[in-house]
mmCIF file of C-alpha atoms in Angstrom:
data_model
loop_
_atom_site.group_PDB
_atom_site.id
_atom_site.type_symbol
_atom_site.label_atom_id
_atom_site.label_comp_id
_atom_site.label_asym_id
_atom_site.label_seq_id
_atom_site.Cartn_x
_atom_site.Cartn_y
_atom_site.Cartn_z
ATOM 1 C CA UNK A 1 -7.781 1.292 75.936
ATOM 2 C CA UNK A 2 -5.740 0.336 72.849
ATOM 3 C CA UNK A 3 -2.849 2.594 71.985
ATOM 4 C CA UNK A 4 -3.366 5.140 69.254
ATOM 5 C CA UNK A 5 -0.831 3.323 67.081
ATOM 6 C CA UNK A 6 -2.902 0.153 66.825
ATOM 7 C CA UNK A 7 -4.706 -0.705 63.619
ATOM 8 C CA UNK A 8 -8.430 -1.105 64.105
ATOM 9 C CA UNK A 9 -9.255 -4.798 64.422
ATOM 10 C CA UNK A 10 -5.766 -5.623 65.716
ATOM 11 C CA UNK A 11 -5.490 -8.101 68.585
ATOM 12 C CA UNK A 12 -4.633 -6.316 71.858
ATOM 13 C CA UNK A 13 -5.681 -8.872 74.479
ATOM 14 C CA UNK A 14 -6.357 -12.598 74.667
ATOM 15 C CA UNK A 15 -7.883 -14.741 77.425
ATOM 16 C CA UNK A 16 -6.067 -17.847 76.194
ATOM 17 C CA UNK A 17 -2.378 -18.683 75.889
ATOM 18 C CA UNK A 18 -2.564 -18.933 72.100
ATOM 19 C CA UNK A 19 -4.099 -16.229 69.943
ATOM 20 C CA UNK A 20 -6.756 -17.386 67.485
ATOM 21 C CA UNK A 21 -5.653 -17.742 63.875
ATOM 22 C CA UNK A 22 -8.473 -15.387 62.842
ATOM 23 C CA UNK A 23 -6.741 -12.515 64.633
ATOM 24 C CA UNK A 24 -3.187 -13.309 63.565
ATOM 25 C CA UNK A 25 -1.722 -10.568 61.327
ATOM 26 C CA UNK A 26 -1.000 -11.387 57.690
ATOM 27 C CA UNK A 27 1.968 -9.797 55.942
ATOM 28 C CA UNK A 28 1.477 -9.208 52.206
ATOM 29 C CA UNK A 29 4.463 -7.352 50.788
ATOM 30 C CA UNK A 30 4.384 -3.861 52.339
ATOM 31 C CA UNK A 31 1.008 -4.403 54.017
ATOM 32 C CA UNK A 32 0.289 -5.803 57.442
ATOM 33 C CA UNK A 33 -3.321 -6.977 57.557
ATOM 34 C CA UNK A 34 -4.355 -6.979 61.252
ATOM 35 C CA UNK A 35 -6.764 -9.909 61.005
ATOM 36 C CA UNK A 36 -7.973 -12.470 58.487
ATOM 37 C CA UNK A 37 -11.445 -10.992 57.889
ATOM 38 C CA UNK A 38 -11.916 -9.042 54.665
ATOM 39 C CA UNK A 39 -14.859 -7.158 53.210
ATOM 40 C CA UNK A 40 -15.712 -8.686 49.839
ATOM 41 C CA UNK A 41 -16.334 -6.308 46.905
ATOM 42 C CA UNK A 42 -20.055 -5.557 46.551
ATOM 43 C CA UNK A 43 -21.526 -3.325 43.847
ATOM 44 C CA UNK A 44 -23.580 -0.579 45.473
ATOM 45 C CA UNK A 45 -25.007 0.904 42.241
ATOM 46 C CA UNK A 46 -24.740 4.382 43.730
ATOM 47 C CA UNK A 47 -22.185 6.202 41.574
ATOM 48 C CA UNK A 48 -22.971 9.451 39.777
ATOM 49 C CA UNK A 49 -21.084 9.989 36.515
ATOM 50 C CA UNK A 50 -18.991 6.946 37.494
ATOM 51 C CA UNK A 51 -17.654 8.755 40.571
ATOM 52 C CA UNK A 52 -18.122 7.916 44.271
ATOM 53 C CA UNK A 53 -20.753 9.872 46.169
ATOM 54 C CA UNK A 54 -21.517 10.725 49.790
ATOM 55 C CA UNK A 55 -23.072 7.278 50.037
ATOM 56 C CA UNK A 56 -19.721 5.632 49.309
ATOM 57 C CA UNK A 57 -18.009 7.853 51.864
ATOM 58 C CA UNK A 58 -20.427 6.800 54.594
ATOM 59 C CA UNK A 59 -20.630 3.148 53.505
ATOM 60 C CA UNK A 60 -16.900 2.456 53.303
ATOM 61 C CA UNK A 61 -16.088 4.797 56.177
ATOM 62 C CA UNK A 62 -18.453 2.926 58.485
ATOM 63 C CA UNK A 63 -16.908 -0.394 57.466
ATOM 64 C CA UNK A 64 -13.370 0.926 57.989
ATOM 65 C CA UNK A 65 -14.216 1.974 61.553
ATOM 66 C CA UNK A 66 -15.262 -1.571 62.433
ATOM 67 C CA UNK A 67 -11.841 -3.117 61.996
ATOM 68 C CA UNK A 68 -11.888 -5.622 59.142
ATOM 69 C CA UNK A 69 -8.430 -6.775 58.138
ATOM 70 C CA UNK A 70 -8.957 -5.219 54.729
ATOM 71 C CA UNK A 71 -11.676 -3.825 52.491
ATOM 72 C CA UNK A 72 -11.972 -4.506 48.766
ATOM 73 C CA UNK A 73 -13.913 -1.650 47.178
ATOM 74 C CA UNK A 74 -16.513 -2.595 44.592
ATOM 75 C CA UNK A 75 -15.574 -3.235 40.979
ATOM 76 C CA UNK A 76 -14.503 -0.030 39.236
ATOM 77 C CA UNK A 77 -14.289 0.055 35.453
ATOM 78 C CA UNK A 78 -10.895 0.630 33.864
ATOM 79 C CA UNK A 79 -12.420 2.472 30.884
ATOM 80 C CA UNK A 80 -15.702 4.233 30.029
ATOM 81 C CA UNK A 81 -16.671 1.503 27.553
ATOM 82 C CA UNK A 82 -16.064 -1.180 30.178
ATOM 83 C CA UNK A 83 -18.572 0.027 32.734
ATOM 84 C CA UNK A 84 -21.268 -2.474 33.689
ATOM 85 C CA UNK A 85 -24.047 0.035 34.428
ATOM 86 C CA UNK A 86 -24.532 3.783 34.653
ATOM 87 C CA UNK A 87 -24.468 3.594 38.466
ATOM 88 C CA UNK A 88 -21.181 1.725 38.772
ATOM 89 C CA UNK A 89 -17.830 3.242 39.659
ATOM 90 C CA UNK A 90 -15.082 4.004 37.189
ATOM 91 C CA UNK A 91 -11.371 4.594 37.659
ATOM 92 C CA UNK A 92 -9.858 5.610 34.337
ATOM 93 C CA UNK A 93 -8.600 9.189 34.649
ATOM 94 C CA UNK A 94 -7.247 11.597 37.243
ATOM 95 C CA UNK A 95 -10.686 12.992 38.070
ATOM 96 C CA UNK A 96 -12.283 9.630 38.876
ATOM 97 C CA UNK A 97 -9.147 8.581 40.783
ATOM 98 C CA UNK A 98 -9.149 11.766 42.877
ATOM 99 C CA UNK A 99 -12.799 11.186 43.776
ATOM 100 C CA UNK A 100 -11.932 7.659 44.919
ATOM 101 C CA UNK A 101 -9.296 9.121 47.214
ATOM 102 C CA UNK A 102 -11.382 11.927 48.690
ATOM 103 C CA UNK A 103 -14.604 9.919 49.047
ATOM 104 C CA UNK A 104 -13.271 6.500 50.083
ATOM 105 C CA UNK A 105 -9.558 6.076 50.677
ATOM 106 C CA UNK A 106 -8.675 9.175 52.687
ATOM 107 C CA UNK A 107 -10.992 8.376 55.609
ATOM 108 C CA UNK A 108 -9.964 4.711 55.707
ATOM 109 C CA UNK A 109 -6.295 5.695 55.878
ATOM 110 C CA UNK A 110 -6.973 8.267 58.587
ATOM 111 C CA UNK A 111 -8.118 5.330 60.701
ATOM 112 C CA UNK A 112 -5.214 3.068 59.665
ATOM 113 C CA UNK A 113 -7.402 0.860 57.503
ATOM 114 C CA UNK A 114 -6.122 -1.361 54.687
ATOM 115 C CA UNK A 115 -8.189 -0.709 51.582
ATOM 116 C CA UNK A 116 -7.894 -1.790 47.963
ATOM 117 C CA UNK A 117 -10.021 -1.615 44.849
ATOM 118 C CA UNK A 118 -11.275 -4.275 42.483
ATOM 119 C CA UNK A 119 -10.685 -3.142 38.901
ATOM 120 C CA UNK A 120 -12.781 -4.597 36.128
ATOM 121 C CA UNK A 121 -14.131 -4.298 32.628
ATOM 122 C CA UNK A 122 -17.315 -5.537 31.021
ATOM 123 C CA UNK A 123 -16.790 -4.539 27.396
ATOM 124 C CA UNK A 124 -19.876 -5.564 25.478
ATOM 125 C CA UNK A 125 -18.574 -7.057 22.183
ATOM 126 C CA UNK A 126 -18.076 -10.837 22.496
ATOM 127 C CA UNK A 127 -14.385 -11.590 22.897
ATOM 128 C CA UNK A 128 -14.479 -13.714 19.728
ATOM 129 C CA UNK A 129 -14.738 -10.436 17.803
ATOM 130 C CA UNK A 130 -11.850 -8.679 19.516
ATOM 131 C CA UNK A 131 -8.984 -7.812 17.204
ATOM 132 C CA UNK A 132 -5.366 -7.856 18.323
ATOM 133 C CA UNK A 133 -5.638 -4.051 18.543
ATOM 134 C CA UNK A 134 -8.684 -4.395 20.828
ATOM 135 C CA UNK A 135 -6.716 -6.704 23.116
ATOM 136 C CA UNK A 136 -3.751 -4.336 23.256
ATOM 137 C CA UNK A 137 -6.048 -1.379 23.977
ATOM 138 C CA UNK A 138 -7.735 -3.312 26.775
ATOM 139 C CA UNK A 139 -4.397 -4.225 28.360
ATOM 140 C CA UNK A 140 -3.353 -0.562 28.128
ATOM 141 C CA UNK A 141 -6.588 0.463 29.902
ATOM 142 C CA UNK A 142 -5.704 -1.856 32.783
ATOM 143 C CA UNK A 143 -2.171 -0.477 32.939
ATOM 144 C CA UNK A 144 -3.408 3.106 33.196
ATOM 145 C CA UNK A 145 -6.178 2.330 35.683
ATOM 146 C CA UNK A 146 -3.969 0.346 38.050
ATOM 147 C CA UNK A 147 -1.374 3.117 38.055
ATOM 148 C CA UNK A 148 -4.050 5.707 38.864
ATOM 149 C CA UNK A 149 -5.525 3.477 41.574
ATOM 150 C CA UNK A 150 -2.223 3.343 43.425
ATOM 151 C CA UNK A 151 -0.623 6.710 42.671
ATOM 152 C CA UNK A 152 -3.660 9.029 42.654
ATOM 153 C CA UNK A 153 -6.446 7.210 44.512
ATOM 154 C CA UNK A 154 -3.747 5.812 46.854
ATOM 155 C CA UNK A 155 -5.278 2.387 47.283
ATOM 156 C CA UNK A 156 -3.109 -0.070 49.201
ATOM 157 C CA UNK A 157 -3.635 -2.848 46.659
ATOM 158 C CA UNK A 158 -5.576 -3.627 43.498
ATOM 159 C CA UNK A 159 -7.628 -6.670 42.572
ATOM 160 C CA UNK A 160 -8.079 -7.828 38.979
ATOM 161 C CA UNK A 161 -11.658 -8.950 38.331
ATOM 162 C CA UNK A 162 -11.288 -12.218 36.452
ATOM 163 C CA UNK A 163 -14.709 -13.717 37.167
ATOM 164 C CA UNK A 164 -18.439 -12.968 36.921
ATOM 165 C CA UNK A 165 -18.680 -12.606 33.156
ATOM 166 C CA UNK A 166 -15.716 -10.289 32.720
ATOM 167 C CA UNK A 167 -13.727 -10.496 29.473
ATOM 168 C CA UNK A 168 -10.928 -12.181 31.437
ATOM 169 C CA UNK A 169 -13.305 -14.976 32.401
ATOM 170 C CA UNK A 170 -14.799 -15.104 28.926
ATOM 171 C CA UNK A 171 -11.357 -15.788 27.500
ATOM 172 C CA UNK A 172 -10.925 -18.678 29.958
ATOM 173 C CA UNK A 173 -14.292 -20.357 29.433
ATOM 174 C CA UNK A 174 -14.909 -22.562 26.401
ATOM 175 C CA UNK A 175 -18.552 -21.464 26.125
ATOM 176 C CA UNK A 176 -17.485 -17.879 25.391
ATOM 177 C CA UNK A 177 -14.117 -18.379 23.686
ATOM 178 C CA UNK A 178 -14.202 -19.794 20.160
ATOM 179 C CA UNK A 179 -11.128 -17.965 18.916
ATOM 180 C CA UNK A 180 -8.775 -19.680 16.488
ATOM 181 C CA UNK A 181 -5.678 -17.642 17.354
ATOM 182 C CA UNK A 182 -3.204 -17.736 20.251
ATOM 183 C CA UNK A 183 -5.954 -16.581 22.642
ATOM 184 C CA UNK A 184 -8.217 -19.561 21.938
ATOM 185 C CA UNK A 185 -8.089 -23.336 21.933
ATOM 186 C CA UNK A 186 -6.271 -25.129 24.775
ATOM 187 C CA UNK A 187 -6.359 -23.761 28.345
ATOM 188 C CA UNK A 188 -2.773 -22.517 28.052
ATOM 189 C CA UNK A 189 -3.913 -20.206 25.232
ATOM 190 C CA UNK A 190 -7.179 -19.184 26.862
ATOM 191 C CA UNK A 191 -5.361 -17.922 29.965
ATOM 192 C CA UNK A 192 -3.091 -15.706 27.848
ATOM 193 C CA UNK A 193 -5.268 -12.567 28.019
ATOM 194 C CA UNK A 194 -5.589 -12.753 31.799
ATOM 195 C CA UNK A 195 -1.831 -13.224 32.120
ATOM 196 C CA UNK A 196 -1.334 -10.194 29.863
ATOM 197 C CA UNK A 197 -3.462 -8.200 32.315
ATOM 198 C CA UNK A 198 -1.522 -9.503 35.301
ATOM 199 C CA UNK A 199 1.813 -8.552 33.740
ATOM 200 C CA UNK A 200 0.496 -5.137 32.731
ATOM 201 C CA UNK A 201 -0.822 -4.322 36.199
ATOM 202 C CA UNK A 202 2.343 -5.600 37.852
ATOM 203 C CA UNK A 203 4.499 -3.447 35.581
ATOM 204 C CA UNK A 204 2.530 -0.302 36.420
ATOM 205 C CA UNK A 205 2.388 -0.384 40.215
ATOM 206 C CA UNK A 206 5.196 -0.193 42.725
ATOM 207 C CA UNK A 207 6.727 -3.594 43.406
ATOM 208 C CA UNK A 208 5.659 -3.356 47.072
ATOM 209 C CA UNK A 209 1.974 -2.970 46.144
ATOM 210 C CA UNK A 210 0.104 -6.295 46.441
ATOM 211 C CA UNK A 211 -1.906 -7.531 43.476
ATOM 212 C CA UNK A 212 -4.999 -9.677 44.002
ATOM 213 C CA UNK A 213 -6.736 -11.755 41.340
ATOM 214 C CA UNK A 214 -10.365 -12.889 41.532
ATOM 215 C CA UNK A 215 -11.111 -16.146 39.709
ATOM 216 C CA UNK A 216 -13.968 -18.621 39.392
ATOM 217 C CA UNK A 217 -12.923 -22.160 40.288
ATOM 218 C CA UNK A 218 -14.359 -23.749 37.126
ATOM 219 C CA UNK A 219 -16.783 -23.440 34.249
ATOM 220 C CA UNK A 220 -20.294 -24.663 35.020
ATOM 221 C CA UNK A 221 -20.395 -27.007 32.041
ATOM 222 C CA UNK A 222 -20.135 -30.715 31.345
ATOM 223 C CA UNK A 223 -18.969 -30.067 27.772
ATOM 224 C CA UNK A 224 -15.593 -31.330 26.612
ATOM 225 C CA UNK A 225 -13.001 -28.590 26.810
ATOM 226 C CA UNK A 226 -14.773 -26.696 29.585
ATOM 227 C CA UNK A 227 -12.516 -24.844 32.020
ATOM 228 C CA UNK A 228 -11.939 -27.128 35.024
ATOM 229 C CA UNK A 229 -10.674 -26.742 38.562
ATOM 230 C CA UNK A 230 -7.456 -28.387 37.399
ATOM 231 C CA UNK A 231 -7.055 -25.579 34.857
ATOM 232 C CA UNK A 232 -7.581 -23.009 37.612
ATOM 233 C CA UNK A 233 -4.902 -24.649 39.745
ATOM 234 C CA UNK A 234 -2.510 -24.584 36.778
ATOM 235 C CA UNK A 235 -3.357 -20.911 36.249
ATOM 236 C CA UNK A 236 -2.709 -20.134 39.923
ATOM 237 C CA UNK A 237 0.744 -21.689 39.656
ATOM 238 C CA UNK A 238 1.559 -19.391 36.740
ATOM 239 C CA UNK A 239 0.151 -16.371 38.604
ATOM 240 C CA UNK A 240 2.324 -17.193 41.602
ATOM 241 C CA UNK A 241 5.368 -17.372 39.324
ATOM 242 C CA UNK A 242 4.448 -13.943 37.920
ATOM 243 C CA UNK A 243 4.361 -12.497 41.435
ATOM 244 C CA UNK A 244 0.617 -12.174 42.024
ATOM 245 C CA UNK A 245 0.137 -12.053 45.792
ATOM 246 C CA UNK A 246 -3.434 -13.210 46.454
ATOM 247 C CA UNK A 247 -5.965 -15.253 44.508
ATOM 248 C CA UNK A 248 -9.571 -14.682 45.533
ATOM 249 C CA UNK A 249 -11.537 -17.724 44.389
ATOM 250 C CA UNK A 250 -15.295 -17.824 43.854
ATOM 251 C CA UNK A 251 -16.624 -21.368 43.981
ATOM 252 C CA UNK A 252 -19.212 -22.729 41.547
ATOM 253 C CA UNK A 253 -22.463 -24.133 42.875
ATOM 254 C CA UNK A 254 -22.531 -27.155 40.601
ATOM 255 C CA UNK A 255 -25.891 -28.667 41.658
ATOM 256 C CA UNK A 256 -26.170 -32.075 39.967
ATOM 257 C CA UNK A 257 -23.752 -31.393 37.134
ATOM 258 C CA UNK A 258 -20.972 -33.921 36.658
ATOM 259 C CA UNK A 259 -18.027 -31.568 36.314
ATOM 260 C CA UNK A 260 -14.707 -33.151 35.377
ATOM 261 C CA UNK A 261 -12.437 -33.651 38.392
ATOM 262 C CA UNK A 262 -14.622 -31.453 40.601
ATOM 263 C CA UNK A 263 -13.477 -31.153 44.231
ATOM 264 C CA UNK A 264 -15.402 -29.662 47.166
ATOM 265 C CA UNK A 265 -13.966 -26.348 48.306
ATOM 266 C CA UNK A 266 -11.797 -27.627 51.161
ATOM 267 C CA UNK A 267 -10.238 -30.378 49.040
ATOM 268 C CA UNK A 268 -9.674 -27.967 46.152
ATOM 269 C CA UNK A 269 -7.833 -25.527 48.409
ATOM 270 C CA UNK A 270 -5.756 -28.329 49.901
ATOM 271 C CA UNK A 271 -4.789 -29.541 46.429
ATOM 272 C CA UNK A 272 -3.906 -26.011 45.332
ATOM 273 C CA UNK A 273 -1.795 -25.479 48.453
ATOM 274 C CA UNK A 274 -0.086 -28.844 47.908
ATOM 275 C CA UNK A 275 0.778 -27.942 44.305
ATOM 276 C CA UNK A 276 2.108 -24.522 45.338
ATOM 277 C CA UNK A 277 4.209 -25.935 48.169
ATOM 278 C CA UNK A 278 5.553 -28.643 45.879
ATOM 279 C CA UNK A 279 6.998 -25.949 43.615
ATOM 280 C CA UNK A 280 8.140 -23.670 46.417
ATOM 281 C CA UNK A 281 5.666 -20.969 45.363
ATOM 282 C CA UNK A 282 4.042 -18.408 47.657
ATOM 283 C CA UNK A 283 0.442 -17.389 47.022
ATOM 284 C CA UNK A 284 -2.106 -16.226 49.588
ATOM 285 C CA UNK A 285 -5.569 -17.735 49.220
ATOM 286 C CA UNK A 286 -8.836 -15.895 49.833
ATOM 287 C CA UNK A 287 -12.470 -16.668 49.088
ATOM 288 C CA UNK A 288 -15.971 -15.322 49.746
ATOM 289 C CA UNK A 289 -17.053 -17.355 52.764
ATOM 290 C CA UNK A 290 -20.246 -17.979 54.699
ATOM 291 C CA UNK A 291 -19.604 -18.191 58.431
ATOM 292 C CA UNK A 292 -22.064 -18.150 61.315
ATOM 293 C CA UNK A 293 -19.935 -16.818 64.169
ATOM 294 C CA UNK A 294 -16.394 -16.300 65.384
ATOM 295 C CA UNK A 295 -15.771 -19.969 66.112
ATOM 296 C CA UNK A 296 -16.953 -20.921 62.629
ATOM 297 C CA UNK A 297 -14.670 -18.266 61.126
ATOM 298 C CA UNK A 298 -11.733 -19.479 63.239
ATOM 299 C CA UNK A 299 -12.231 -23.085 62.181
ATOM 300 C CA UNK A 300 -12.472 -22.014 58.541
ATOM 301 C CA UNK A 301 -9.110 -20.244 58.704
ATOM 302 C CA UNK A 302 -7.477 -23.141 60.565
ATOM 303 C CA UNK A 303 -8.870 -25.992 58.486
ATOM 304 C CA UNK A 304 -9.625 -24.757 54.957
ATOM 305 C CA UNK A 305 -6.228 -23.554 53.798
ATOM 306 C CA UNK A 306 -7.479 -19.982 53.363
ATOM 307 C CA UNK A 307 -5.340 -17.057 54.457
ATOM 308 C CA UNK A 308 -8.294 -14.650 54.307
ATOM 309 C CA UNK A 309 -12.037 -15.081 54.499
ATOM 310 C CA UNK A 310 -14.055 -12.515 52.552
ATOM 311 C CA UNK A 311 -17.501 -11.587 53.812
ATOM 312 C CA UNK A 312 -20.045 -9.522 51.902
ATOM 313 C CA UNK A 313 -23.756 -9.470 52.684
ATOM 314 C CA UNK A 314 -23.243 -10.358 56.329
ATOM 315 C CA UNK A 315 -21.360 -7.069 56.797
ATOM 316 C CA UNK A 316 -24.364 -5.210 55.387
ATOM 317 C CA UNK A 317 -26.588 -6.863 57.964
ATOM 318 C CA UNK A 318 -24.137 -6.399 60.841
ATOM 319 C CA UNK A 319 -21.174 -4.031 60.376
ATOM 320 C CA UNK A 320 -19.909 -5.009 63.865
ATOM 321 C CA UNK A 321 -19.024 -8.546 62.743
ATOM 322 C CA UNK A 322 -15.329 -8.244 63.594
ATOM 323 C CA UNK A 323 -16.105 -7.196 67.174
ATOM 324 C CA UNK A 324 -18.687 -9.970 67.458
ATOM 325 C CA UNK A 325 -16.185 -12.569 66.233
ATOM 326 C CA UNK A 326 -13.603 -11.246 68.716
ATOM 327 C CA UNK A 327 -16.122 -11.586 71.537
ATOM 328 C CA UNK A 328 -16.950 -15.142 70.453
ATOM 329 C CA UNK A 329 -13.247 -16.024 70.666
ATOM 330 C CA UNK A 330 -12.682 -14.153 73.951
ATOM 331 C CA UNK A 331 -10.158 -11.696 72.593
ATOM 332 C CA UNK A 332 -9.933 -7.916 72.697
ATOM 333 C CA UNK A 333 -9.261 -5.948 69.547
ATOM 334 C CA UNK A 334 -8.417 -2.333 68.906
ATOM 335 C CA UNK A 335 -11.572 -0.226 68.540
ATOM 336 C CA UNK A 336 -12.218 3.404 67.606
ATOM 337 C CA UNK A 337 -11.791 5.630 70.653
ATOM 338 C CA UNK A 338 -15.294 6.954 70.054
ATOM 339 C CA UNK A 339 -16.813 3.460 70.293
ATOM 340 C CA UNK A 340 -14.495 1.631 72.691
ATOM 341 C CA UNK A 341 -16.283 2.611 75.892
ATOM 342 C CA UNK A 342 -19.548 1.079 74.693
ATOM 343 C CA UNK A 343 -18.195 -2.199 73.294
#
């Protein structure tokens, strides 16, 4: 039986001479992630007064027991006016942060799990109407929320939500950004707000706390000036220079659109890695990923350029995915003492 000091999901035995890449630990600043399988953030729409409930305790606790390398908790609003719906989580004051700790983080840490939170905002006024004071207030909200997430909720890392219709994405995309000031116009201006957020979060958490950033690879538009994959690569280079640790990239399903310079996922990741290596920059790459089994997951890690694969809905269908992948690859991983005898 695995020693009590092992992290759940950590490799403890291998039938082959070489351990699979999927179960190779990943070091991100102060964190050691025991394997390369992460739980993607998924909104559960189960909060009450923006605070976690017993549902969240059971949901995230059950996932933590099954040994994913890390868990990214669903998007939590950085301010009351940035919440997406009345059933979504918030993390903007000591009370909401303490509920995150007691309902989600405490149990995960008791079982040596690595757990972080995606922070987000969905302020309703179009970003074209934001004043400079609105922008400063928004950046301040992120600063406060990230500090609470780490110091009070005790999350191991934070992720900045920069996709899925968030203001950060709306600043990037030409369809939603028609500003005539330093936050609009060319891509270098349109990324300014997101970089402000990154700097603010970085300044308000301990330097050993990893910061993740979720991005969309490109704007789903054929219009001139649309945000392209090339722009995202340029943005990632700047984020790496700022000290962001992980980019979590959501890929656009382009259908028959002729998007400028569009690359399939594998080629995009290879190009991004090539550009990073060419500048001597370190940035871990993650992405929501569809995999069928352990061998598929292993090949994805080995061949795609990803450091982490993030899985969402498949964990809802089968919380034992990590154990199943380990079995597929003929390795033994650390399991909860309560479950080990039956697995």
